[in-house]
PDB file of C-alpha atoms in Angstrom:
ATOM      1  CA  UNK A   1      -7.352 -34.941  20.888  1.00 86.00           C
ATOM      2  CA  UNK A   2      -9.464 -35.489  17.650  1.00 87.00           C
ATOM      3  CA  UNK A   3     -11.181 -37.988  15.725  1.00 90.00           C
ATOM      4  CA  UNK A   4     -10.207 -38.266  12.423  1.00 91.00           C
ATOM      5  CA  UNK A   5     -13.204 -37.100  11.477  1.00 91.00           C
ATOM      6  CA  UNK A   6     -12.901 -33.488  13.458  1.00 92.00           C
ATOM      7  CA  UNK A   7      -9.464 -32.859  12.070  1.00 89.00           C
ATOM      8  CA  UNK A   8     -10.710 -33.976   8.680  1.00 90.00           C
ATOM      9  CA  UNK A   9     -13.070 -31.129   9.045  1.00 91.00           C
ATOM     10  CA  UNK A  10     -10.584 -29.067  10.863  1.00 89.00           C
ATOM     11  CA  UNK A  11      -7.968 -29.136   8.293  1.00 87.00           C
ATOM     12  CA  UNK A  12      -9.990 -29.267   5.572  1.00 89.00           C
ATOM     13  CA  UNK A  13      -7.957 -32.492   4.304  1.00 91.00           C
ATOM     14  CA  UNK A  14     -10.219 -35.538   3.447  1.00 92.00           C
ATOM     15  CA  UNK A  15     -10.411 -38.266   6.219  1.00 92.00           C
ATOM     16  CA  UNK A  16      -9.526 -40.630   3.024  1.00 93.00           C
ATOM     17  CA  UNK A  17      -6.094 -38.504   2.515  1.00 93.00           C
ATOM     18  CA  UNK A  18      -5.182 -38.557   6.508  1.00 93.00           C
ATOM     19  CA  UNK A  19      -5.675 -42.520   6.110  1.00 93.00           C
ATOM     20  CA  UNK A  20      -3.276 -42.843   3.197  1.00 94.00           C
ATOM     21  CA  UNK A  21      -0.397 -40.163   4.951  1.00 93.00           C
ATOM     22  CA  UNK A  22      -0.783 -42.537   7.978  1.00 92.00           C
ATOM     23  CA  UNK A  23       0.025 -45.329   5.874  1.00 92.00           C
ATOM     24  CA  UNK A  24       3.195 -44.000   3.989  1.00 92.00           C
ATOM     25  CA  UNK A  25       4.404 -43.142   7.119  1.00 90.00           C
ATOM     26  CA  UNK A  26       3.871 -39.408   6.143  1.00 90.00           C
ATOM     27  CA  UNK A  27       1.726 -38.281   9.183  1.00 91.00           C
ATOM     28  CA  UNK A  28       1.124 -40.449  12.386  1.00 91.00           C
ATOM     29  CA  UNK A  29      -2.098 -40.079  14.279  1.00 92.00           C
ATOM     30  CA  UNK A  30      -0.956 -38.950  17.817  1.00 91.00           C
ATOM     31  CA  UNK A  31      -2.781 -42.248  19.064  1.00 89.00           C
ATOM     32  CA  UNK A  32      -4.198 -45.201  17.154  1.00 90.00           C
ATOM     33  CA  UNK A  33      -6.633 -47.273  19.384  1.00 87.00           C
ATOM     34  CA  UNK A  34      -5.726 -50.829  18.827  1.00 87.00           C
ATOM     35  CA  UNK A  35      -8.943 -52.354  19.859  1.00 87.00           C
ATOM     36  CA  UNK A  36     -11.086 -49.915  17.456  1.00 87.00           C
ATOM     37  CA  UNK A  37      -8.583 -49.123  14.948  1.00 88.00           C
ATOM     38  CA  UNK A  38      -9.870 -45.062  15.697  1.00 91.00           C
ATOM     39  CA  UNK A  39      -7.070 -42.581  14.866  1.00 92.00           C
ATOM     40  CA  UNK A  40      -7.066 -39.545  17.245  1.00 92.00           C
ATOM     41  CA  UNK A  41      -5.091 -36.153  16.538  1.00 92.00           C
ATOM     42  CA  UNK A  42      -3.716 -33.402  18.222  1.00 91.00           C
ATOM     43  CA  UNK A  43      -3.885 -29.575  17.054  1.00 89.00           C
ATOM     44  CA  UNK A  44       0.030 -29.044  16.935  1.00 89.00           C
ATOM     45  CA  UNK A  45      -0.405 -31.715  14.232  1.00 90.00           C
ATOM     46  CA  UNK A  46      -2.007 -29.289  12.355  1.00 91.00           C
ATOM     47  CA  UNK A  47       1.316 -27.688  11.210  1.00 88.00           C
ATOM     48  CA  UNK A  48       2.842 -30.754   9.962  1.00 88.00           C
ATOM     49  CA  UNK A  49       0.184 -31.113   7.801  1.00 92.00           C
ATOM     50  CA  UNK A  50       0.282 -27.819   6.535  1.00 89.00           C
ATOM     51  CA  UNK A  51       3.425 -27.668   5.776  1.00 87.00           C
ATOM     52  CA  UNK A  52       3.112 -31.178   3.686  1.00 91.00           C
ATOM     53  CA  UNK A  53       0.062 -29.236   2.270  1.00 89.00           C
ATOM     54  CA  UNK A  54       2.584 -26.392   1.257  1.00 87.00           C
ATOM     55  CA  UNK A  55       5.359 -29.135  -0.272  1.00 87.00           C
ATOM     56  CA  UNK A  56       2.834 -30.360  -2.265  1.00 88.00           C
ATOM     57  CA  UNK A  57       1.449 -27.203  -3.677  1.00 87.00           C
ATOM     58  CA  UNK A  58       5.164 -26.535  -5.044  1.00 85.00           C
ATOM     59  CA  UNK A  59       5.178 -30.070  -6.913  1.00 84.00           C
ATOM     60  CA  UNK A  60       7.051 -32.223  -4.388  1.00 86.00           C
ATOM     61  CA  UNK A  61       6.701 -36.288  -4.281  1.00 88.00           C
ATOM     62  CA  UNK A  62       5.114 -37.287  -1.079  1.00 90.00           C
ATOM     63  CA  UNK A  63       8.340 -39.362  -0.748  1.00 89.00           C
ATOM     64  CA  UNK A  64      10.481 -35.920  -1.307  1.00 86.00           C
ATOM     65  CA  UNK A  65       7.991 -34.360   1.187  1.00 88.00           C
ATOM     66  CA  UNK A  66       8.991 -37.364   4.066  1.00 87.00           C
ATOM     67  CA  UNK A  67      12.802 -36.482   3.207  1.00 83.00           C
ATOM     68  CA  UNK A  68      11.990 -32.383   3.860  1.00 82.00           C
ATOM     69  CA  UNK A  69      10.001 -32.861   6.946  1.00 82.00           C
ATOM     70  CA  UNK A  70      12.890 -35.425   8.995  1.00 75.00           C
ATOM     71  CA  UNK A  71      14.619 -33.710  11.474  1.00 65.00           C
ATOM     72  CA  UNK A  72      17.884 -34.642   9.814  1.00 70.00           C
ATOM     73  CA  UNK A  73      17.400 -32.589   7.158  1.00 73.00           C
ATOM     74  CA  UNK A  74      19.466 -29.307   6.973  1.00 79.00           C
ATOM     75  CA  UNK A  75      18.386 -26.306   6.308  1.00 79.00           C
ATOM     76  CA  UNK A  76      20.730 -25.988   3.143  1.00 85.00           C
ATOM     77  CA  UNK A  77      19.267 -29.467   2.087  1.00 80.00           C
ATOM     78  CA  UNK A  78      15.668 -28.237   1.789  1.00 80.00           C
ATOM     79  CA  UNK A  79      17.391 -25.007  -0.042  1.00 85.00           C
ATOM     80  CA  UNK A  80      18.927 -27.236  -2.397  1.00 86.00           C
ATOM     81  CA  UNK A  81      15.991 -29.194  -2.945  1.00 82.00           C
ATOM     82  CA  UNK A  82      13.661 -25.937  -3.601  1.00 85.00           C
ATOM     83  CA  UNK A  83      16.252 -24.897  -5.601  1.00 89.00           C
ATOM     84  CA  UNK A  84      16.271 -28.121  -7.611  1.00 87.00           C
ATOM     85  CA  UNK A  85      12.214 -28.006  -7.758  1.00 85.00           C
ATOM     86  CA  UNK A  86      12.445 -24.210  -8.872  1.00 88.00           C
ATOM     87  CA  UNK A  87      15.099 -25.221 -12.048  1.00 89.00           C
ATOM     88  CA  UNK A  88      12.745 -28.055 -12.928  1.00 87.00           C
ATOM     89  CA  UNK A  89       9.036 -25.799 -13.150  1.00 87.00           C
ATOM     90  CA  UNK A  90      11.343 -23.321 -14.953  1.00 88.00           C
ATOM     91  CA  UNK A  91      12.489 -26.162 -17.590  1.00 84.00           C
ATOM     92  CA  UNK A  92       8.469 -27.703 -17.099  1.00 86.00           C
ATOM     93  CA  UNK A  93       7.427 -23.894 -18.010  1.00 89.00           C
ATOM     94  CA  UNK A  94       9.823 -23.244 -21.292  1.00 81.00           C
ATOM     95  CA  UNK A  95       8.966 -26.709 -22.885  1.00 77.00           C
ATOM     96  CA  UNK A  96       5.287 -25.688 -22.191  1.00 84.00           C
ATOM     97  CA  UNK A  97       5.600 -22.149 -23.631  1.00 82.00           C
ATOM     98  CA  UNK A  98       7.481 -23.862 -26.918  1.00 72.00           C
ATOM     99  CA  UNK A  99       4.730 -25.886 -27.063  1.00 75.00           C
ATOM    100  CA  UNK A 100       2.538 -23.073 -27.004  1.00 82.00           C
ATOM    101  CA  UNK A 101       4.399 -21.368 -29.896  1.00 72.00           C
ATOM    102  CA  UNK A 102       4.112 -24.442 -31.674  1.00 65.00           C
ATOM    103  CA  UNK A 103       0.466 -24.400 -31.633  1.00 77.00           C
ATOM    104  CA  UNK A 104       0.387 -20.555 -32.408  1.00 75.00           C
ATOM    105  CA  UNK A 105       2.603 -21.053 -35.441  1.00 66.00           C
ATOM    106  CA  UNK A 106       0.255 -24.186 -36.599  1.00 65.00           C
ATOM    107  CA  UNK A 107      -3.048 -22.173 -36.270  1.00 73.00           C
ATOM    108  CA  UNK A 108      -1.082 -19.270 -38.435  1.00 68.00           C
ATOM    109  CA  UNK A 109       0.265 -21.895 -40.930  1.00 58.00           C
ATOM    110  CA  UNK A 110      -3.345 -22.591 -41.275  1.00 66.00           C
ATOM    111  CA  UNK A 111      -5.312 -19.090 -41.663  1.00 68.00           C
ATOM    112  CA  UNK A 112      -2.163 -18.840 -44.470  1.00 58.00           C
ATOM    113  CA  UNK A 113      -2.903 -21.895 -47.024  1.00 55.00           C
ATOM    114  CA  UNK A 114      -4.657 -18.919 -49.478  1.00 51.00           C
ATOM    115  CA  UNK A 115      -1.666 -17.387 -49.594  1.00 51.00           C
ATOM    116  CA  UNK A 116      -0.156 -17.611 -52.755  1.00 44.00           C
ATOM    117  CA  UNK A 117       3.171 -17.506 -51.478  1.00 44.00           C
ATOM    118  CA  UNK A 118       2.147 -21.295 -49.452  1.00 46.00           C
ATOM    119  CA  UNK A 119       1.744 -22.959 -52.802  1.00 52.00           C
ATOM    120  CA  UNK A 120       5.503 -24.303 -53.330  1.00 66.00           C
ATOM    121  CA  UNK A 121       7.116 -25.072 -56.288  1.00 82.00           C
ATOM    122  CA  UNK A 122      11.012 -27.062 -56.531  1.00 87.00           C
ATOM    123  CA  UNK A 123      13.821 -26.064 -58.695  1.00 89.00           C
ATOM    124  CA  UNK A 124      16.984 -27.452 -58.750  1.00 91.00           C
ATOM    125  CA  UNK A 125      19.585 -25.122 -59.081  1.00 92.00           C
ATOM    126  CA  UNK A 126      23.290 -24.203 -58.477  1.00 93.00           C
ATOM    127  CA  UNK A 127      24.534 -22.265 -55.667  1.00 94.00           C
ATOM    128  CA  UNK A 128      27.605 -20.449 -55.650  1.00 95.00           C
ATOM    129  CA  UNK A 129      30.260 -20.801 -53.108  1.00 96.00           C
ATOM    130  CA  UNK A 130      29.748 -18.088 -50.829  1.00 96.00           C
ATOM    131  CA  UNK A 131      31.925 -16.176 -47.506  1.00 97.00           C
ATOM    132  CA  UNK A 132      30.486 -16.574 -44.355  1.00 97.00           C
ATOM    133  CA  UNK A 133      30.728 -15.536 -40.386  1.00 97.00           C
ATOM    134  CA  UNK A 134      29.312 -18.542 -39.036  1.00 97.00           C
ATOM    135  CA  UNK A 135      28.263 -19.537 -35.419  1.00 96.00           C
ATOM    136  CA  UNK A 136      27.596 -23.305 -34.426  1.00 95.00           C
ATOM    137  CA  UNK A 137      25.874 -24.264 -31.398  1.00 93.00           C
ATOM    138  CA  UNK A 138      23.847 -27.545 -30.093  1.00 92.00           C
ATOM    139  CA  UNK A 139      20.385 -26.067 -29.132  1.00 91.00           C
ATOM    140  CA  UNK A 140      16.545 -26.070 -29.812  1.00 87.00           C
ATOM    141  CA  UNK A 141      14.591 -24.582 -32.543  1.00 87.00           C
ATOM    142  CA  UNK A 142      12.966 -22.173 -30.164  1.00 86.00           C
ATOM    143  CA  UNK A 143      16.255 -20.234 -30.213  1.00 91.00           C
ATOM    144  CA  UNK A 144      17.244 -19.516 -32.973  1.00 93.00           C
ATOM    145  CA  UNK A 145      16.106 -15.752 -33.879  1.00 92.00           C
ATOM    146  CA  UNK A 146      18.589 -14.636 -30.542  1.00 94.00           C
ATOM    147  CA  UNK A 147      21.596 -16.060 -32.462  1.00 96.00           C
ATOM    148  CA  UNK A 148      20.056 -14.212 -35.268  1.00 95.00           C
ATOM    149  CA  UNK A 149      21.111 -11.320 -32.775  1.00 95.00           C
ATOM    150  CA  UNK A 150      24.143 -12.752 -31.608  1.00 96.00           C
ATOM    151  CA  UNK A 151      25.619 -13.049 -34.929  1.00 97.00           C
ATOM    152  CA  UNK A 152      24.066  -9.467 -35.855  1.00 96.00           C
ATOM    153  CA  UNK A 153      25.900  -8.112 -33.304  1.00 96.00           C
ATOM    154  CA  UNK A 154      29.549  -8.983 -34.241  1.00 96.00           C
ATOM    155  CA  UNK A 155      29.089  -8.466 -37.715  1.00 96.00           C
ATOM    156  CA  UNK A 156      28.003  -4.664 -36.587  1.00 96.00           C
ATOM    157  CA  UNK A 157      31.285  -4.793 -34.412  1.00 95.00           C
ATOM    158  CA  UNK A 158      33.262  -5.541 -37.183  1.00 95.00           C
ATOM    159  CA  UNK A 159      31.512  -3.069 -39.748  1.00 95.00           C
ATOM    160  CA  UNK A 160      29.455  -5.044 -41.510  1.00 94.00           C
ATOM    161  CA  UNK A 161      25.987  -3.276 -42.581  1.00 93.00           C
ATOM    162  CA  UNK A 162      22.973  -4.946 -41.618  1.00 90.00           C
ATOM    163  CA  UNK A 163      20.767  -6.789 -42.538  1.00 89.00           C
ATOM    164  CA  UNK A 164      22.177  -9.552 -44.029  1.00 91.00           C
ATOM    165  CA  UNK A 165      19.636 -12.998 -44.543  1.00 94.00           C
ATOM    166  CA  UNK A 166      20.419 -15.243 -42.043  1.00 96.00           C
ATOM    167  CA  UNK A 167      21.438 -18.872 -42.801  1.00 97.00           C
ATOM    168  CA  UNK A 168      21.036 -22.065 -40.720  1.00 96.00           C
ATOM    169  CA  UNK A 169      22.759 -25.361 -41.889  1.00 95.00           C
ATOM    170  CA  UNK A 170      21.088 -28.305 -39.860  1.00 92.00           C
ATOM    171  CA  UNK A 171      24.164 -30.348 -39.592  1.00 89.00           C
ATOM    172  CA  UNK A 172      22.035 -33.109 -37.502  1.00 79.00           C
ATOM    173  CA  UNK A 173      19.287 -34.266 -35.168  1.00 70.00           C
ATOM    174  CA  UNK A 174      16.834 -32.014 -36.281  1.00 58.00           C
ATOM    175  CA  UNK A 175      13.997 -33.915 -34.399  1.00 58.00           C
ATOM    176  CA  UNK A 176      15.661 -33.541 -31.178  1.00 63.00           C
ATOM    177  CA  UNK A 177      13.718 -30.977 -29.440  1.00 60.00           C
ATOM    178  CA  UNK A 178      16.538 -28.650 -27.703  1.00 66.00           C
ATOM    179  CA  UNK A 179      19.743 -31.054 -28.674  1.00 78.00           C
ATOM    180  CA  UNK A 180      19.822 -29.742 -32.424  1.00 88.00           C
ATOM    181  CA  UNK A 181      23.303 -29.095 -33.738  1.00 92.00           C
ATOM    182  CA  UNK A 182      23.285 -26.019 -36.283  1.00 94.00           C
ATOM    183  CA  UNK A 183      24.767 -23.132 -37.881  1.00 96.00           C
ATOM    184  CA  UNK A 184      24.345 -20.279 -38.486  1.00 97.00           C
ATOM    185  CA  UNK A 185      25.598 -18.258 -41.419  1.00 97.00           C
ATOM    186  CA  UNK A 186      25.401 -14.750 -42.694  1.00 97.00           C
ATOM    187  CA  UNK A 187      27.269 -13.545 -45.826  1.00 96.00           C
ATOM    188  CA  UNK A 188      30.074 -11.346 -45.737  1.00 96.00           C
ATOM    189  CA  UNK A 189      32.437  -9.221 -48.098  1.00 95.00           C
ATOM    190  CA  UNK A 190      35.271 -10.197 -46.573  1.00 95.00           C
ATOM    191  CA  UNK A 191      37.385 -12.442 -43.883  1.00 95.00           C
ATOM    192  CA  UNK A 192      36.662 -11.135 -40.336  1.00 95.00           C
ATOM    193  CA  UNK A 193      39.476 -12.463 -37.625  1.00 91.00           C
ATOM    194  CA  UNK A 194      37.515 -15.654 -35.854  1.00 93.00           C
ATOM    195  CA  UNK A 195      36.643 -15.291 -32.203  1.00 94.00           C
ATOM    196  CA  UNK A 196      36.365 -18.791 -29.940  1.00 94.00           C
ATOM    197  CA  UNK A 197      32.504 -18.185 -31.051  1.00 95.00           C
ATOM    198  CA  UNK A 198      32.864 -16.966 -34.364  1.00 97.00           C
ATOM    199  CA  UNK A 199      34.054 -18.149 -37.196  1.00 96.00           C
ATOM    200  CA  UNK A 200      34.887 -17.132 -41.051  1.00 97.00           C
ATOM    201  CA  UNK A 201      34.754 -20.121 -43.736  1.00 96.00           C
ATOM    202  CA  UNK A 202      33.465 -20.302 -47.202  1.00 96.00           C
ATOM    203  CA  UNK A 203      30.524 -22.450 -47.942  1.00 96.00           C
ATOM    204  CA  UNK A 204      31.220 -24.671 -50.945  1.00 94.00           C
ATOM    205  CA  UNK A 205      29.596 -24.787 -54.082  1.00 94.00           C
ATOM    206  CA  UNK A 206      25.869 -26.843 -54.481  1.00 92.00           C
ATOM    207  CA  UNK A 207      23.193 -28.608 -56.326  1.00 93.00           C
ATOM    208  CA  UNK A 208      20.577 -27.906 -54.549  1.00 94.00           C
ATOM    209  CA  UNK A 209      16.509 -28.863 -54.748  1.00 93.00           C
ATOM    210  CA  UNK A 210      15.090 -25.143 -53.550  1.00 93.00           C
ATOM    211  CA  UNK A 211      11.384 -24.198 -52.522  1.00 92.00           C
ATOM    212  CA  UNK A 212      10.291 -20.349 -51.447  1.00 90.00           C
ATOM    213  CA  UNK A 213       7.891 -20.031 -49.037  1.00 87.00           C
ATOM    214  CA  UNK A 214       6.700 -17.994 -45.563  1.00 86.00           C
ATOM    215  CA  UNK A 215       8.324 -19.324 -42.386  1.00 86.00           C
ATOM    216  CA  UNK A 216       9.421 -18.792 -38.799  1.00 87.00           C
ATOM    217  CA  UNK A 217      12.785 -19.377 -38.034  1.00 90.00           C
ATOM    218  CA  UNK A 218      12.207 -20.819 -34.192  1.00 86.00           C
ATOM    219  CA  UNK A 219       9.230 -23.308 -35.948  1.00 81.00           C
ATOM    220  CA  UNK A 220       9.521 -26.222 -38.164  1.00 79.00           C
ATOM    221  CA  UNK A 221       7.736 -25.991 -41.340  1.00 76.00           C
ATOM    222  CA  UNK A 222       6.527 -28.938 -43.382  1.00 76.00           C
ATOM    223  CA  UNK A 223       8.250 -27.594 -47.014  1.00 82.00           C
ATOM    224  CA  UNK A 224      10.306 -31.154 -46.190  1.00 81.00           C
ATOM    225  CA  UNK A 225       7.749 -32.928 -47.414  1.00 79.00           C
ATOM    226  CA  UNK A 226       7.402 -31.133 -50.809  1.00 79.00           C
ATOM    227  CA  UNK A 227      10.980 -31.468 -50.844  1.00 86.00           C
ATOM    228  CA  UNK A 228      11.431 -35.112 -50.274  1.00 84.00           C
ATOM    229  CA  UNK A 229       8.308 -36.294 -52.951  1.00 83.00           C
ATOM    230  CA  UNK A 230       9.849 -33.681 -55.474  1.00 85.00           C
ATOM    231  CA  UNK A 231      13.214 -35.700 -54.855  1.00 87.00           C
ATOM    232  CA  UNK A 232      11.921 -39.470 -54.997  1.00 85.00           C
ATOM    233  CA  UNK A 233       9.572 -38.548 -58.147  1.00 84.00           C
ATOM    234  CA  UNK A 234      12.702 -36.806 -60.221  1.00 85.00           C
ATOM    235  CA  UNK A 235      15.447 -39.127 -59.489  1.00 84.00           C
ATOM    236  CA  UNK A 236      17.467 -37.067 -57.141  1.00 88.00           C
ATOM    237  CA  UNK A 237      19.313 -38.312 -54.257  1.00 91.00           C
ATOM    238  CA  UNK A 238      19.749 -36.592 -51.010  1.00 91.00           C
ATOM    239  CA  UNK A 239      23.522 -35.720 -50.594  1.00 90.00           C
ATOM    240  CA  UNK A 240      24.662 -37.692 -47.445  1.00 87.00           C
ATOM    241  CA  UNK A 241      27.688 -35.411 -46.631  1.00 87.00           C
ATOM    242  CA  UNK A 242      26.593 -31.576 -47.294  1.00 91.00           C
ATOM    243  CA  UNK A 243      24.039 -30.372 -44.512  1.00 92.00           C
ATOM    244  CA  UNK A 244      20.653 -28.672 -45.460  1.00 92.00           C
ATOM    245  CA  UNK A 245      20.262 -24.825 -45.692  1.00 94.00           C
ATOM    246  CA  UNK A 246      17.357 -22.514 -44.746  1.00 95.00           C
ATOM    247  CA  UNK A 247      17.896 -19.125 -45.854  1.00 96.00           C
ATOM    248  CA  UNK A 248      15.968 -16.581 -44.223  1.00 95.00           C
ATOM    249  CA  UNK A 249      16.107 -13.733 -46.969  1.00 90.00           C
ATOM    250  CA  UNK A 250      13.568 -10.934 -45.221  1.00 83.00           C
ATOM    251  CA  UNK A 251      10.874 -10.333 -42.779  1.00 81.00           C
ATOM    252  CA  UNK A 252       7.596 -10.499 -43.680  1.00 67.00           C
ATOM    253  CA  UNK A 253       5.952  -6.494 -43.621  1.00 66.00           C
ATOM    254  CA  UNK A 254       4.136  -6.225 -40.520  1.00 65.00           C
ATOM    255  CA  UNK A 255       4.587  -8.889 -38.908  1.00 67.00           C
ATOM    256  CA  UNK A 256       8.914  -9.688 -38.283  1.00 74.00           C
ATOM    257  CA  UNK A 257       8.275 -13.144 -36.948  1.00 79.00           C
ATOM    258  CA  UNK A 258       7.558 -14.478 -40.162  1.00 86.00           C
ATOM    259  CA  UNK A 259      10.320 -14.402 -43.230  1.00 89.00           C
ATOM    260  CA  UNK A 260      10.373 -14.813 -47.022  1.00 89.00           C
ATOM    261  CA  UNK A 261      12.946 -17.857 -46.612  1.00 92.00           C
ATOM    262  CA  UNK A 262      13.981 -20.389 -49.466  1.00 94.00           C
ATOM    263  CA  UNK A 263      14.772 -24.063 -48.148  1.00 93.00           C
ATOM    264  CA  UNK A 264      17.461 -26.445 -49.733  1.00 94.00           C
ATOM    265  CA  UNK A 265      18.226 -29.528 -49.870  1.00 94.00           C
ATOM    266  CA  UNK A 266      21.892 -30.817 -51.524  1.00 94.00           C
ATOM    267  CA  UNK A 267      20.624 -33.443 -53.654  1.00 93.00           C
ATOM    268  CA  UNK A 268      22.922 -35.785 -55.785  1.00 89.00           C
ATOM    269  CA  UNK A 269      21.661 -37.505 -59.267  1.00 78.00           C
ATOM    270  CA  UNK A 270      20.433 -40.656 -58.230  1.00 66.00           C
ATOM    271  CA  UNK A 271      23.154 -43.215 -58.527  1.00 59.00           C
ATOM    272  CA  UNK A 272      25.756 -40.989 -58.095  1.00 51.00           C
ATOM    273  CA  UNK A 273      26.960 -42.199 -55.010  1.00 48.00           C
ATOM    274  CA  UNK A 274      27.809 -45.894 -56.344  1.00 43.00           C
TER     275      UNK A 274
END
């Protein structure tokens, strides 16, 4: 057998770490001398420890790693538990990688501000009612250019030329990350036969407070805050019941990630509403 001190060095673990896995149960000396308090090791050990070793490497608890190392444990357990661990670094890897975007779209946002094009100005004006195909779904930010494509794709099934600007209705919760119910909306010369994802409907008439500028449709862009001083400071009101509308007309030459897109808010006179 081994002090702790040998299999420290053998394994490579600290003797500080083989203390603490003794503690939580995790891994047993062989033999504890109750007179010293020594803990003493055997070499088979080492493959308990490497497999705890291995656990932890793929981001299991220590407490998960005690369930996957009892005998009881099935084989199809500790597949549904990798399984489990592999869904949750796959959701732990797309948050990070929206993140990422986030920070990439920022840092663009900011090499822009000469543009001329970043300098918005409001106007209130009237829009039209207008024929849509329309898809709704409750999802992040991050995807909306591939229902750009979804809804690109049926309107080229039903003979629609492309491309059409693409409109998304935030109908709530913008702020909530990948729980964001929207719509989106692409103009159309006439009524196409609704699918259980499609649908056609005519968007009603608006007042609207409008501001042009360069965005990204899978990134929020901080035009809101234009919008909402230009509202407060010109006696507007925000219309409760008609969602807002970003209407991305065209991609930006050279670079297709970015659009020319025009922002509105339904606004209301203020009083209105009483």
């Amino acid at each position: 057998m081994f002090k702790i001190s040998e299999f420290s060095k053998l394994s490579q673990v600290p003797a500080k770490t083989l203390r603490f896995y003794d503690q939580i149960d995790l891994l047993k000396p062989a033999y504890t001398d109750q007179q010293s308090g020594y803990r003493y090791y055997k070499s088979e050990q080492l493959l308990d420890l490497h497999r705890i070793l291995a656990f932890k490497d793929l981001g299991f608890t220590l407490e998960q790693i005690k369930q996957l190392l009892n005998d009881n444990v099935s084989t199809a357990e500790i597949r549904g538990m990798l399984r489990l661990k592999q869904a949750e670094l796959h959701s732990l890897i797309q948050s990070e990688m929206e993140r990422l975007r986030r920070i990439e779209v920022r840092l663009e946002q900011i090499e822009r501000k000469s543009d001329s094009l970043s300098h918005c100005e409001v106007v209130v004006k009237k829009v039209e009612p207008l024929m849509v195909a329309t898809l709704k779904e409750t999802t992040s930010r991050a995807n909306i250019p591939g229902l750009f494509e979804e809804i690109d794709e049926y309107l080229k099934w039903n003979g629609i030329p492309l491309p059409v600007p693409h409109i998304v209705m935030w109908h709530g919760c913008p702020e909530c990350e990948s729980s964001i119910d929207l719509e989106i909306a692409c103009p159309i010369p006439r009524k196409l036969q609704d699918t259980a994802r499609f649908r056609t409907m005519e968007l009603p008439e608006l007042t609207v407070a409008a501001v042009t500028h360069i965005s990204r449709p899978d990134m929020d862009t901080p035009v809101s805050i234009d919008l909402g001083s230009w509202i407060e400071e010109n006696g507007y009101q925000i219309s409760p019941e008609m969602p807002s509308r970003e209407i991305y007309l065209s991609p930006q030459e050279g670079n297709k990630l970015w659009y020319v897109t025009e922002s509105q808010m339904p606004i209301l006179r203020a009083g209105f509403m009483q």
